[in-house]
Amino acid sequence: ISVTDLVEESYKRIEEVDEEVQAFITLNKEAAKKQAAELDQERGNDDAKLFGLPIGVKDNIVTKGLRTTAGSQILSNLDDPLYDATVVNKLNDAKSVTIGKLNMDEFAMGSSNENSSYAAARNPWNTDYVPGGSSGGSAAAVAAGEVPYSLGSDTGGSIRQPAAYCGVVGLKPTYGRVSRFGLIAFASSLDQIGPITRSVEDNAFLLETIAGHDKMDSTSANVEVPKYTESLTGDVKGMKIGVPKEYLSEGVSEEVKEAVKAALKEYEKMGATWEEVSLPHSKYALSTYYLISSSEASANLARFDGVRYGKRAEDAKNMLDMFMRSRAEGFGDEVKRRIMLGTFALSSGYYDAYYKKAQQVRTLIKNDFEKVFEDYDVIIGPTTPTPAFKVGDKVDDPMTMYANDILTIPVNLAGVPGISIPCGFSGDGLPIGLQIIGKHFDEGTVYRAAHAFE
Ligand code: GLN
């Protein structure tokens, strides 16, 4: 098969299903086809890692010359970004073909894709249901067969939760494993870019390509990138699994619990052992996360002022009016809610009571994980308390929407890597995700455990 055929196949599938799935915000059709034709010329004498493979990129990852909106109206006119994110540079070096930019909740704030200011992406398994979020488009596009690989970003679960809902594989790497240069920032101390794929092997392969130290991102770690594909041995004999009791408690539905228990049985059969453990500060994770992430978001989003880039309101009376109107018109409700919450939490007089306190609790949460990892190789539990919910079910109730991420958020606060892999279906035929969490920079063991179960 030629690269041209492969790329055409991708666009053909998009034409067939994307009117309903709405996974893409922007397509890169012309440029991709041109690139495919060029790659076909070089074929045979190039061993680039992702040679000719179609890939979709979440729309908060900057792509030179290709519209990048972060799901927001305020960037709807950012048609011609001036540079590529580091991960995109790496994809280009590996000679993959960027098919288009994937739908997402505005500025990655959301769990259902319903906060996208373009269209709400749908779950390909049943389009009455949400695909999850914020990387809903990234997971849906892979699940619907529009692209084999995609990139998402995960601040509090935004790769793993949509991967779980759409029945695909999604990994949030260790904080610092992948460069954030060119990722439009939501909460800088939590954001990580990661791969979404159909198999664990593809996922490991893609992480190998995008990971590594980057001088453009001072928070990227100078730690060697192992060959993750080599850790896929199929052997988990003697592996010690911790199962947090907090992850199988009330809020988690029976079918999800059953699926996770069945998975643990499989691990036992393969020679691994598991025991119940505790992450006692998990109950504070949600409030901690919303304080920290909203505070950082309020600072990060201050740059969208209608002056340097993005949309500028018309007919402003003066400069202040221009700032205010541009932001009032350009941001959606959820984004405004977070900016207000964050600005409040950072304001003098409240800083100590909220932001500082949240940072202290964050350390306790991180310590919980480190303690468990003294005795166990991985932590396993569900990715989400329930399978996907119906479109419209939670839009009016931010608190229940937030509660959806209760099992993924602690992982971001601790900075450790976590993957979601499919582990069964609900009675309604919707996928259920199994979450495997590892030690800092130990994605290899996470992949090994995931691959053995797959
Ligand atoms: N759903 C969470 C939020 O709305 C997580 C989002 C994310 O990981 N980007 O903040």
CSV table of C-alpha atoms and ligand atoms in Angstrom, one decimal:
chain,number,residue,atom,x,y,z
A,1,ILE,CA,0.0,0.0,0.0
A,2,SER,CA,1.3,3.5,-0.9
A,3,VAL,CA,1.4,6.4,1.5
A,4,THR,CA,-1.1,8.1,-0.8
A,5,ASP,CA,-3.5,5.2,-0.5
A,6,LEU,CA,-3.2,5.2,3.3
A,7,VAL,CA,-3.8,8.9,3.6
A,8,GLU,CA,-6.7,8.8,1.1
A,9,GLU,CA,-8.2,5.9,3.2
A,10,SER,CA,-8.1,8.1,6.2
A,11,TYR,CA,-9.9,11.0,4.5
A,12,LYS,CA,-12.4,8.6,3.0
A,13,ARG,CA,-13.3,7.3,6.5
A,14,ILE,CA,-13.5,10.8,7.8
A,15,GLU,CA,-15.9,11.7,5.0
A,16,GLU,CA,-18.0,8.6,5.9
A,17,VAL,CA,-18.3,9.1,9.6
A,18,ASP,CA,-17.1,12.5,10.8
A,19,GLU,CA,-20.3,14.4,10.1
A,20,GLU,CA,-21.7,12.3,13.0
A,21,VAL,CA,-18.6,11.7,15.1
A,22,GLN,CA,-17.3,15.3,14.8
A,23,ALA,CA,-13.8,14.3,15.8
A,24,PHE,CA,-12.0,16.9,13.7
A,25,ILE,CA,-12.1,20.7,13.9
A,26,THR,CA,-9.7,21.3,11.0
A,27,LEU,CA,-8.5,19.0,8.2
A,28,ASN,CA,-5.0,19.2,6.6
A,29,LYS,CA,-6.1,17.6,3.4
A,30,GLU,CA,-4.2,19.4,0.7
A,31,ALA,CA,-0.9,19.5,2.5
A,32,ALA,CA,-1.2,15.9,3.7
A,33,LYS,CA,-1.9,14.6,0.2
A,34,LYS,CA,1.1,16.6,-1.2
A,35,GLN,CA,3.3,15.2,1.6
A,36,ALA,CA,2.1,11.6,0.9
A,37,ALA,CA,3.0,12.0,-2.8
A,38,GLU,CA,6.5,13.2,-1.8
A,39,LEU,CA,6.9,10.3,0.7
A,40,ASP,CA,5.9,7.8,-2.0
A,41,GLN,CA,8.9,9.1,-4.1
A,42,GLU,CA,11.3,8.5,-1.2
A,43,ARG,CA,9.9,5.1,-0.4
A,44,GLY,CA,12.2,2.2,0.1
A,45,ASN,CA,15.2,4.3,1.0
A,46,ASP,CA,13.9,5.8,4.2
A,47,ASP,CA,13.5,4.0,7.5
A,48,ALA,CA,11.9,6.9,9.4
A,49,LYS,CA,10.0,5.5,12.4
A,50,LEU,CA,6.5,6.5,11.5
A,51,PHE,CA,7.0,6.7,7.7
A,52,GLY,CA,3.8,7.7,6.0
A,53,LEU,CA,1.5,6.9,9.0
A,54,PRO,CA,-1.6,9.1,9.3
A,55,ILE,CA,-1.9,10.8,12.6
A,56,GLY,CA,-4.4,13.2,14.2
A,57,VAL,CA,-3.2,16.0,16.6
A,58,LYS,CA,-5.3,17.5,19.4
A,59,ASP,CA,-6.1,21.1,18.6
A,60,ASN,CA,-4.3,22.6,21.6
A,61,ILE,CA,-0.9,21.4,20.1
A,62,VAL,CA,0.5,24.1,17.8
A,63,THR,CA,1.1,23.1,14.2
A,64,LYS,CA,2.9,25.5,11.9
A,65,GLY,CA,0.7,26.8,9.1
A,66,LEU,CA,-2.3,24.7,10.3
A,67,ARG,CA,-5.1,26.2,12.2
A,68,THR,CA,-4.9,25.7,15.9
A,69,THR,CA,-7.9,26.7,18.0
A,70,ALA,CA,-7.7,24.8,21.3
A,71,GLY,CA,-11.5,24.4,20.8
A,72,SER,CA,-12.0,28.1,21.5
A,73,GLN,CA,-13.5,30.9,19.6
A,74,ILE,CA,-10.8,33.2,20.8
A,75,LEU,CA,-8.4,31.4,18.6
A,76,SER,CA,-10.8,30.6,15.7
A,77,ASN,CA,-8.7,32.9,13.4
A,78,LEU,CA,-5.3,31.4,14.3
A,79,ASP,CA,-5.0,30.0,10.8
A,80,ASP,CA,-1.3,30.2,10.4
A,81,PRO,CA,0.7,29.5,13.6
A,82,LEU,CA,4.4,30.4,13.2
A,83,TYR,CA,6.0,27.3,14.7
A,84,ASP,CA,5.5,23.6,15.4
A,85,ALA,CA,5.2,22.1,18.9
A,86,THR,CA,8.2,20.0,19.8
A,87,VAL,CA,6.1,16.8,19.6
A,88,VAL,CA,5.0,17.9,16.1
A,89,ASN,CA,8.6,18.4,15.1
A,90,LYS,CA,9.3,14.9,16.3
A,91,LEU,CA,6.4,13.5,14.3
A,92,ASN,CA,7.6,15.3,11.3
A,93,ASP,CA,11.1,14.0,11.7
A,94,ALA,CA,9.6,10.5,12.0
A,95,LYS,CA,7.7,11.3,8.7
A,96,SER,CA,4.2,10.7,9.9
A,97,VAL,CA,1.4,12.6,8.0
A,98,THR,CA,-0.8,15.0,10.0
A,99,ILE,CA,-4.3,14.4,8.9
A,100,GLY,CA,-5.9,17.2,10.9
A,101,LYS,CA,-6.6,18.8,14.2
A,102,LEU,CA,-8.8,17.0,16.7
A,103,ASN,CA,-11.8,18.3,18.6
A,104,MET,CA,-11.6,19.0,22.3
A,105,ASP,CA,-13.2,20.8,25.2
A,106,GLU,CA,-12.3,24.5,25.1
A,107,PHE,CA,-8.7,24.9,26.4
A,108,ALA,CA,-8.9,21.3,27.6
A,109,MET,CA,-11.5,22.1,30.3
A,110,GLY,CA,-14.1,19.4,30.3
A,111,SER,CA,-14.9,15.7,30.5
A,112,SER,CA,-17.3,15.2,27.6
A,113,ASN,CA,-16.3,17.4,24.7
A,114,GLU,CA,-19.5,19.4,25.2
A,115,ASN,CA,-17.4,22.4,26.0
A,116,SER,CA,-15.9,22.6,22.5
A,117,SER,CA,-17.0,25.8,21.0
A,118,TYR,CA,-17.1,24.1,17.6
A,119,ALA,CA,-19.2,20.9,17.9
A,120,ALA,CA,-19.6,18.2,20.5
A,121,ALA,CA,-17.7,15.1,19.3
A,122,ARG,CA,-19.6,11.8,19.8
A,123,ASN,CA,-18.8,8.4,21.0
A,124,PRO,CA,-18.4,6.1,17.9
A,125,TRP,CA,-19.7,3.1,19.8
A,126,ASN,CA,-23.0,4.9,20.3
A,127,THR,CA,-23.4,8.5,19.1
A,128,ASP,CA,-26.0,9.2,21.8
A,129,TYR,CA,-23.1,9.1,24.2
A,130,VAL,CA,-20.2,11.4,24.8
A,131,PRO,CA,-16.7,10.3,23.8
A,132,GLY,CA,-15.2,11.8,27.0
A,133,GLY,CA,-12.9,14.8,27.2
A,134,SER,CA,-11.1,16.9,26.9
A,135,SER,CA,-9.3,14.8,24.2
A,136,GLY,CA,-12.6,13.5,23.0
A,137,GLY,CA,-11.8,14.0,19.4
A,138,SER,CA,-8.4,12.3,19.7
A,139,ALA,CA,-10.1,9.1,21.2
A,140,ALA,CA,-13.1,9.1,18.9
A,141,ALA,CA,-11.0,9.5,15.8
A,142,VAL,CA,-8.9,6.4,16.7
A,143,ALA,CA,-12.0,4.4,17.8
A,144,ALA,CA,-13.9,5.3,14.6
A,145,GLY,CA,-10.9,4.2,12.4
A,146,GLU,CA,-10.4,7.7,11.0
A,147,VAL,CA,-6.7,7.7,12.1
A,148,PRO,CA,-4.6,4.9,13.6
A,149,TYR,CA,-2.7,7.2,16.0
A,150,SER,CA,-3.5,10.5,17.7
A,151,LEU,CA,-2.0,12.8,20.3
A,152,GLY,CA,-4.0,14.1,23.2
A,153,SER,CA,-3.2,16.0,26.4
A,154,ASP,CA,-4.0,15.1,29.9
A,155,THR,CA,-4.2,17.6,32.8
A,156,GLY,CA,-6.6,15.6,35.0
A,157,GLY,CA,-7.6,12.6,32.9
A,158,SER,CA,-8.1,14.1,29.5
A,159,ILE,CA,-6.3,11.2,27.7
A,160,ARG,CA,-7.3,8.3,29.9
A,161,GLN,CA,-10.9,9.1,30.4
A,162,PRO,CA,-11.8,9.5,26.7
A,163,ALA,CA,-9.7,6.4,25.9
A,164,ALA,CA,-11.7,4.5,28.4
A,165,TYR,CA,-15.0,5.7,27.0
A,166,CYS,CA,-14.0,5.0,23.4
A,167,GLY,CA,-12.4,1.6,24.0
A,168,VAL,CA,-8.9,2.6,23.0
A,169,VAL,CA,-5.4,2.8,24.6
A,170,GLY,CA,-4.3,6.2,26.1
A,171,LEU,CA,-1.3,7.0,28.1
A,172,LYS,CA,-0.5,10.1,30.3
A,173,PRO,CA,3.3,10.0,30.6
A,174,THR,CA,5.2,11.0,33.7
A,175,TYR,CA,5.2,14.8,34.1
A,176,GLY,CA,8.3,15.9,32.3
A,177,ARG,CA,8.6,12.9,30.0
A,178,VAL,CA,7.3,14.7,27.0
A,179,SER,CA,8.0,18.3,26.0
A,180,ARG,CA,5.1,20.8,26.5
A,181,PHE,CA,6.7,23.3,24.2
A,182,GLY,CA,3.9,24.3,21.8
A,183,LEU,CA,1.1,22.8,23.9
A,184,ILE,CA,-1.3,25.7,24.7
A,185,ALA,CA,-1.1,25.7,28.4
A,186,PHE,CA,-4.0,24.9,30.7
A,187,ALA,CA,-2.4,24.1,34.0
A,188,SER,CA,1.4,24.0,33.5
A,189,SER,CA,2.3,21.9,36.5
A,190,LEU,CA,-0.1,19.1,35.4
A,191,ASP,CA,-0.3,19.2,31.6
A,192,GLN,CA,1.3,16.3,29.6
A,193,ILE,CA,0.9,15.3,26.0
A,194,GLY,CA,0.5,11.6,25.3
A,195,PRO,CA,-0.4,9.0,22.6
A,196,ILE,CA,-3.8,7.5,21.9
A,197,THR,CA,-3.8,4.3,19.8
A,198,ARG,CA,-5.7,1.0,19.3
A,199,SER,CA,-3.0,-1.2,20.8
A,200,VAL,CA,-0.5,-1.0,23.6
A,201,GLU,CA,2.4,-1.7,21.2
A,202,ASP,CA,1.4,1.2,18.9
A,203,ASN,CA,1.2,3.4,22.0
A,204,ALA,CA,4.7,2.4,23.2
A,205,PHE,CA,6.0,3.0,19.7
A,206,LEU,CA,4.5,6.5,19.5
A,207,LEU,CA,5.7,7.5,23.0
A,208,GLU,CA,9.3,6.5,22.0
A,209,THR,CA,9.0,9.0,19.2
A,210,ILE,CA,7.6,12.0,21.1
A,211,ALA,CA,9.4,11.6,24.5
A,212,GLY,CA,12.6,13.2,25.6
A,213,HIS,CA,14.3,16.2,27.0
A,214,ASP,CA,13.8,19.5,25.2
A,215,LYS,CA,15.7,22.7,25.8
A,216,MET,CA,12.6,24.6,24.9
A,217,ASP,CA,10.7,23.3,27.9
A,218,SER,CA,12.5,23.7,31.2
A,219,THR,CA,10.1,21.2,32.9
A,220,SER,CA,11.0,18.4,30.5
A,221,ALA,CA,13.3,16.0,32.2
A,222,ASN,CA,16.8,15.1,31.2
A,223,VAL,CA,16.1,11.4,31.5
A,224,GLU,CA,17.0,8.9,28.9
A,225,VAL,CA,14.0,7.5,26.8
A,226,PRO,CA,14.0,3.7,27.0
A,227,LYS,CA,12.9,1.6,24.1
A,228,TYR,CA,9.4,1.0,25.4
A,229,THR,CA,8.5,-1.6,22.8
A,230,GLU,CA,11.2,-3.8,24.3
A,231,SER,CA,9.4,-3.9,27.6
A,232,LEU,CA,6.4,-5.7,25.9
A,233,THR,CA,7.5,-9.2,26.9
A,234,GLY,CA,4.1,-10.6,27.8
A,235,ASP,CA,5.6,-11.6,31.1
A,236,VAL,CA,4.2,-10.3,34.4
A,237,LYS,CA,5.2,-13.2,36.6
A,238,GLY,CA,6.0,-12.0,40.1
A,239,MET,CA,4.6,-8.5,39.3
A,240,LYS,CA,3.2,-6.9,42.5
A,241,ILE,CA,-0.1,-5.0,41.9
A,242,GLY,CA,-1.6,-2.6,44.4
A,243,VAL,CA,-5.4,-2.0,44.2
A,244,PRO,CA,-6.4,1.1,46.1
A,245,LYS,CA,-9.6,0.5,48.1
A,246,GLU,CA,-10.6,4.1,47.4
A,247,TYR,CA,-10.8,3.2,43.7
A,248,LEU,CA,-13.4,0.5,44.1
A,249,SER,CA,-15.7,2.4,46.6
A,250,GLU,CA,-19.2,3.7,46.4
A,251,GLY,CA,-19.3,6.1,43.4
A,252,VAL,CA,-17.9,3.3,41.1
A,253,SER,CA,-20.6,1.3,39.3
A,254,GLU,CA,-21.0,-2.4,39.7
A,255,GLU,CA,-20.2,-3.2,36.1
A,256,VAL,CA,-17.0,-1.3,36.3
A,257,LYS,CA,-16.0,-3.0,39.5
A,258,GLU,CA,-16.8,-6.4,38.0
A,259,ALA,CA,-14.7,-5.7,34.9
A,260,VAL,CA,-11.7,-4.6,37.0
A,261,LYS,CA,-12.0,-7.7,39.3
A,262,ALA,CA,-12.1,-9.9,36.2
A,263,ALA,CA,-9.0,-8.2,35.0
A,264,LEU,CA,-7.2,-8.8,38.3
A,265,LYS,CA,-8.1,-12.5,38.0
A,266,GLU,CA,-6.4,-12.5,34.6
A,267,TYR,CA,-3.3,-11.1,36.2
A,268,GLU,CA,-3.4,-13.7,38.9
A,269,LYS,CA,-3.5,-16.4,36.2
A,270,MET,CA,-0.5,-14.8,34.5
A,271,GLY,CA,1.5,-15.1,37.8
A,272,ALA,CA,1.1,-11.6,39.1
A,273,THR,CA,-0.2,-11.0,42.7
A,274,TRP,CA,-2.4,-8.2,43.9
A,275,GLU,CA,-3.3,-6.8,47.3
A,276,GLU,CA,-5.6,-4.0,48.5
A,277,VAL,CA,-3.7,-0.8,49.3
A,278,SER,CA,-4.8,2.7,50.3
A,279,LEU,CA,-4.3,6.2,48.9
A,280,PRO,CA,-5.8,7.9,51.9
A,281,HIS,CA,-5.7,11.4,50.6
A,282,SER,CA,-7.6,10.6,47.4
A,283,LYS,CA,-10.7,12.2,48.9
A,284,TYR,CA,-9.1,15.6,48.7
A,285,ALA,CA,-7.8,15.2,45.1
A,286,LEU,CA,-10.8,16.8,43.3
A,287,SER,CA,-10.8,20.0,45.4
A,288,THR,CA,-7.0,20.2,45.2
A,289,TYR,CA,-7.0,19.7,41.5
A,290,TYR,CA,-9.7,22.4,40.8
A,291,LEU,CA,-7.9,24.9,42.9
A,292,ILE,CA,-4.5,24.3,41.4
A,293,SER,CA,-5.6,23.8,37.8
A,294,SER,CA,-7.9,26.8,37.8
A,295,SER,CA,-5.3,29.1,39.4
A,296,GLU,CA,-2.7,28.1,36.8
A,297,ALA,CA,-5.3,28.5,34.1
A,298,SER,CA,-6.3,32.0,35.2
A,299,ALA,CA,-2.6,33.0,34.8
A,300,ASN,CA,-2.0,31.1,31.5
A,301,LEU,CA,-5.1,32.5,29.9
A,302,ALA,CA,-4.3,36.1,30.7
A,303,ARG,CA,-2.3,36.2,27.4
A,304,PHE,CA,-5.5,36.0,25.3
A,305,ASP,CA,-6.3,39.6,25.3
A,306,GLY,CA,-7.1,40.3,21.7
A,307,VAL,CA,-3.8,42.1,21.1
A,308,ARG,CA,-1.1,39.6,20.2
A,309,TYR,CA,-3.1,36.9,18.5
A,310,GLY,CA,-6.6,35.5,18.3
A,311,LYS,CA,-9.9,37.3,18.0
A,312,ARG,CA,-10.2,41.0,18.8
A,313,ALA,CA,-13.7,42.4,19.6
A,314,GLU,CA,-14.9,45.1,17.2
A,315,ASP,CA,-16.0,48.6,18.0
A,316,ALA,CA,-14.3,48.8,21.4
A,317,LYS,CA,-14.4,52.2,23.1
A,318,ASN,CA,-10.9,52.1,24.4
A,319,MET,CA,-8.2,49.6,25.3
A,320,LEU,CA,-9.7,48.3,28.5
A,321,ASP,CA,-13.0,47.8,26.8
A,322,MET,CA,-11.2,46.0,24.0
A,323,PHE,CA,-9.6,43.5,26.4
A,324,MET,CA,-12.9,42.9,28.2
A,325,ARG,CA,-15.0,42.5,25.2
A,326,SER,CA,-12.5,40.2,23.4
A,327,ARG,CA,-12.4,37.9,26.4
A,328,ALA,CA,-16.1,38.1,27.0
A,329,GLU,CA,-16.9,37.2,23.4
A,330,GLY,CA,-14.0,34.7,22.9
A,331,PHE,CA,-14.2,32.5,26.0
A,332,GLY,CA,-17.0,30.0,26.8
A,333,ASP,CA,-18.8,29.7,30.1
A,334,GLU,CA,-16.6,26.9,31.5
A,335,VAL,CA,-13.4,28.8,30.7
A,336,LYS,CA,-14.8,31.9,32.4
A,337,ARG,CA,-15.8,29.9,35.4
A,338,ARG,CA,-12.3,28.5,35.9
A,339,ILE,CA,-10.7,31.9,35.3
A,340,MET,CA,-12.9,33.4,38.0
A,341,LEU,CA,-12.2,30.6,40.4
A,342,GLY,CA,-8.5,30.7,39.8
A,343,THR,CA,-8.3,34.5,40.1
A,344,PHE,CA,-10.1,34.3,43.4
A,345,ALA,CA,-7.9,31.5,44.8
A,346,LEU,CA,-4.8,33.5,43.9
A,347,SER,CA,-5.9,36.8,45.2
A,348,SER,CA,-4.1,38.3,48.2
A,349,GLY,CA,-5.7,37.3,51.4
A,350,TYR,CA,-7.0,34.0,49.9
A,351,TYR,CA,-3.7,32.7,48.5
A,352,ASP,CA,-2.6,31.0,51.7
A,353,ALA,CA,-6.0,29.6,52.5
A,354,TYR,CA,-6.6,28.1,49.0
A,355,TYR,CA,-3.7,27.9,46.6
A,356,LYS,CA,-1.0,27.3,49.2
A,357,LYS,CA,-3.1,24.8,51.1
A,358,ALA,CA,-3.9,23.0,47.8
A,359,GLN,CA,-0.2,22.7,47.1
A,360,GLN,CA,0.4,21.2,50.5
A,361,VAL,CA,-2.3,18.6,50.0
A,362,ARG,CA,-0.9,17.8,46.6
A,363,THR,CA,2.3,16.8,48.4
A,364,LEU,CA,0.4,14.4,50.6
A,365,ILE,CA,-1.3,12.9,47.6
A,366,LYS,CA,2.1,12.4,45.9
A,367,ASN,CA,3.4,10.8,49.1
A,368,ASP,CA,0.5,8.3,49.1
A,369,PHE,CA,1.6,7.1,45.7
A,370,GLU,CA,5.3,6.9,46.6
A,371,LYS,CA,4.5,4.9,49.7
A,372,VAL,CA,2.5,2.3,47.8
A,373,PHE,CA,5.3,2.1,45.2
A,374,GLU,CA,7.8,1.2,47.8
A,375,ASP,CA,6.1,-2.3,47.9
A,376,TYR,CA,4.3,-2.6,44.5
A,377,ASP,CA,5.3,-2.3,40.9
A,378,VAL,CA,2.0,-0.9,39.6
A,379,ILE,CA,-1.3,0.3,40.8
A,380,ILE,CA,-4.4,-0.9,39.1
A,381,GLY,CA,-8.0,0.3,39.2
A,382,PRO,CA,-10.8,1.6,37.0
A,383,THR,CA,-10.1,4.6,34.8
A,384,THR,CA,-13.6,6.1,35.4
A,385,PRO,CA,-16.4,5.4,37.9
A,386,THR,CA,-18.9,4.6,35.1
A,387,PRO,CA,-18.8,4.0,31.3
A,388,ALA,CA,-19.7,7.0,29.0
A,389,PHE,CA,-22.7,9.0,29.8
A,390,LYS,CA,-25.3,10.4,27.4
A,391,VAL,CA,-24.8,13.7,25.6
A,392,GLY,CA,-26.5,16.5,27.6
A,393,ASP,CA,-26.8,14.5,30.8
A,394,LYS,CA,-24.3,16.5,32.8
A,395,VAL,CA,-23.9,19.8,31.0
A,396,ASP,CA,-25.9,21.8,33.5
A,397,ASP,CA,-24.1,20.4,36.5
A,398,PRO,CA,-20.4,21.2,36.7
A,399,MET,CA,-20.0,19.3,40.0
A,400,THR,CA,-21.1,15.9,38.7
A,401,MET,CA,-19.1,16.6,35.6
A,402,TYR,CA,-16.0,17.2,37.7
A,403,ALA,CA,-16.6,14.1,39.8
A,404,ASN,CA,-16.0,12.0,36.7
A,405,ASP,CA,-12.3,12.5,36.9
A,406,ILE,CA,-12.0,11.4,40.5
A,407,LEU,CA,-9.8,8.4,39.6
A,408,THR,CA,-7.6,10.0,37.0
A,409,ILE,CA,-6.8,13.4,38.8
A,410,PRO,CA,-4.6,12.0,41.6
A,411,VAL,CA,-2.2,10.6,39.0
A,412,ASN,CA,-1.6,14.1,37.5
A,413,LEU,CA,-1.2,15.6,41.0
A,414,ALA,CA,1.4,13.0,41.8
A,415,GLY,CA,3.1,13.4,38.4
A,416,VAL,CA,3.2,9.6,37.8
A,417,PRO,CA,2.4,7.9,34.5
A,418,GLY,CA,-1.0,6.2,33.9
A,419,ILE,CA,-2.6,4.3,31.0
A,420,SER,CA,-6.1,3.3,30.2
A,421,ILE,CA,-6.7,0.1,28.3
A,422,PRO,CA,-10.1,-1.6,27.4
A,423,CYS,CA,-11.2,-4.2,29.8
A,424,GLY,CA,-14.7,-5.1,28.8
A,425,PHE,CA,-18.1,-3.7,28.0
A,426,SER,CA,-21.1,-2.5,30.0
A,427,GLY,CA,-24.6,-3.9,29.5
A,428,ASP,CA,-25.3,-1.1,27.1
A,429,GLY,CA,-22.3,-2.1,24.9
A,430,LEU,CA,-20.1,0.7,26.0
A,431,PRO,CA,-16.4,0.1,26.7
A,432,ILE,CA,-14.9,0.0,30.2
A,433,GLY,CA,-11.3,1.2,30.9
A,434,LEU,CA,-8.7,-0.3,33.2
A,435,GLN,CA,-6.2,2.1,34.6
A,436,ILE,CA,-2.6,1.0,35.3
A,437,ILE,CA,-0.4,3.5,37.1
A,438,GLY,CA,3.4,3.3,37.5
A,439,LYS,CA,6.3,4.9,39.2
A,440,HIS,CA,7.8,8.1,38.0
A,441,PHE,CA,9.5,7.5,34.6
A,442,ASP,CA,8.5,3.9,34.7
A,443,GLU,CA,6.3,3.8,31.6
A,444,GLY,CA,8.1,0.6,30.7
A,445,THR,CA,6.5,-1.4,33.5
A,446,VAL,CA,3.1,0.2,32.8
A,447,TYR,CA,3.3,-0.9,29.2
A,448,ARG,CA,4.5,-4.3,30.1
A,449,ALA,CA,1.5,-4.8,32.4
A,450,ALA,CA,-0.9,-3.3,29.9
A,451,HIS,CA,0.4,-5.4,27.0
A,452,ALA,CA,0.2,-8.7,28.9
A,453,PHE,CA,-3.5,-8.2,29.6
A,454,GLU,CA,-4.4,-6.9,26.1
B,1,GLN,N1,-11.9,17.0,33.1
B,1,GLN,C1,-10.9,17.7,33.8
B,1,GLN,C2,-11.1,19.2,33.7
B,1,GLN,O1,-12.0,19.6,33.2
B,1,GLN,C3,-9.6,17.3,33.2
B,1,GLN,C4,-9.2,18.0,31.9
B,1,GLN,C5,-7.9,17.6,31.3
B,1,GLN,O2,-7.2,16.7,31.7
B,1,GLN,N2,-7.4,18.5,30.4
B,1,GLN,O3,-10.3,19.9,34.1
